[in-house]
Short mmCIF file of C-alpha atoms in Angstrom, two decimals:
data_model
loop_
_atom_site.label_atom_id
_atom_site.label_comp_id
_atom_site.label_asym_id
_atom_site.label_seq_id
_atom_site.Cartn_x
_atom_site.Cartn_y
_atom_site.Cartn_z
CA MET A 513 -0.88 -4.52 -3.91
CA SER A 514 -2.85 -5.17 -0.84
CA TYR A 515 -1.06 -6.15 2.19
CA ALA A 516 -3.01 -9.16 1.52
CA GLU A 517 -1.81 -10.16 -1.25
CA TRP A 518 1.55 -9.43 -0.40
CA ALA A 519 1.46 -11.74 2.50
CA ASP A 520 -0.34 -13.97 0.37
CA TYR A 521 2.69 -13.62 -2.10
CA LEU A 522 5.28 -13.77 0.44
CA PHE A 523 3.96 -17.29 2.02
CA ALA A 524 2.95 -19.42 -1.36
CA ARG A 525 6.89 -19.29 -1.53
CA VAL A 526 6.99 -20.67 1.19
CA THR A 527 8.04 -24.40 1.61
CA SER A 528 6.74 -26.81 4.60
CA LYS A 529 9.47 -27.40 6.20
CA GLN A 530 10.78 -23.35 5.74
CA ALA A 531 7.95 -22.58 8.02
CA ILE A 532 8.16 -25.21 10.87
CA ALA A 533 11.63 -23.97 11.02
CA TRP A 534 11.24 -20.48 10.84
CA SER A 535 7.53 -20.54 13.55
CA GLY A 536 10.51 -20.61 16.70
CA PRO A 537 8.83 -18.22 19.22
CA ASP A 538 12.35 -17.37 20.74
CA PRO A 539 12.31 -13.41 19.74
CA GLU A 540 16.98 -13.68 20.61
CA ALA A 541 16.61 -16.52 18.06
CA TRP A 542 15.57 -14.13 15.58
CA VAL A 543 17.86 -11.45 16.68
CA GLU A 544 20.96 -13.45 16.27
CA GLU A 545 19.08 -14.50 13.04
CA ALA A 546 18.92 -11.48 11.82
CA ARG A 547 22.58 -10.27 13.00
CA ALA A 548 24.07 -12.96 11.71
CA LEU A 549 23.14 -10.72 7.46
CA HIS A 550 24.21 -8.80 8.65
CA PRO A 551 26.45 -7.95 6.25
CA ARG A 552 24.82 -9.05 2.99
CA VAL A 553 22.09 -5.80 4.34
CA TYR A 554 23.61 -2.98 4.55
CA PRO A 555 25.93 -2.27 0.82
CA LYS A 556 29.97 -1.66 0.91
CA SER A 557 29.23 1.64 -0.92
CA LYS A 558 27.16 4.10 0.53
CA ILE A 559 25.00 4.20 -2.95
CA ILE A 560 21.80 2.25 -2.95
CA ASP A 561 21.64 1.55 -6.88
CA GLY A 562 19.46 -0.39 -8.33
CA ASP A 563 21.73 -3.98 -8.73
CA TYR A 564 21.62 -3.41 -4.54
CA LEU A 565 17.91 -3.70 -4.96
CA TYR A 566 17.58 -6.35 -6.80
CA ASN A 567 20.38 -8.97 -5.73
CA ALA A 568 18.45 -8.07 -2.04
CA ARG A 569 14.56 -8.61 -2.38
CA PRO A 570 14.75 -12.03 -1.93
CA LEU A 571 17.01 -12.02 1.47
CA LEU A 572 14.34 -9.48 1.84
CA HIS A 573 11.42 -11.58 1.20
CA ALA A 574 12.30 -14.43 3.06
CA GLN A 575 13.05 -11.65 5.78
CA MET A 576 9.31 -10.51 5.53
CA THR A 577 8.40 -14.09 5.45
CA LYS A 578 10.46 -14.82 8.70
CA SER A 579 8.91 -11.88 10.59
CA GLY A 580 5.26 -12.55 9.72
CA LEU A 581 5.80 -16.32 10.94
CA HIS A 582 7.89 -15.27 14.51
CA LEU A 583 5.04 -13.06 15.53
CA ALA A 584 2.72 -15.86 14.47
CA ALA A 585 4.40 -18.50 17.23
CA TYR A 586 5.28 -15.89 19.85
CA LEU A 587 1.47 -15.03 19.92
CA ASN A 588 0.89 -18.31 19.57
CA ASP A 589 2.76 -19.70 22.23
CA MET A 590 1.86 -16.33 24.25
CA PHE A 591 -2.20 -16.15 24.19
CA GLY A 592 -1.90 -20.51 23.41
CA HIS A 593 -3.73 -22.41 20.45
CA CYS A 594 -7.10 -20.81 21.03
CA GLY A 595 -9.52 -22.28 19.30
CA GLY A 596 -12.61 -21.55 17.03
#
């Protein structure tokens, strides 16, 4: 799957409500949000097995999607909403 296809796959599953909620341009808020996920991301065991990967997939997809929206919001905030 190409990067463009991966992005399309992720963003096709985002609701309008999620897109709005995840589009804040504040990096400090993103850090705090990510920090709160720490217990869910890092396994208790040092072994990362198939179950862990399977269970972590929805969180990974959500975080990848959020990161794209965060970056877009940050760049829009930094450079303004340039019309084409």
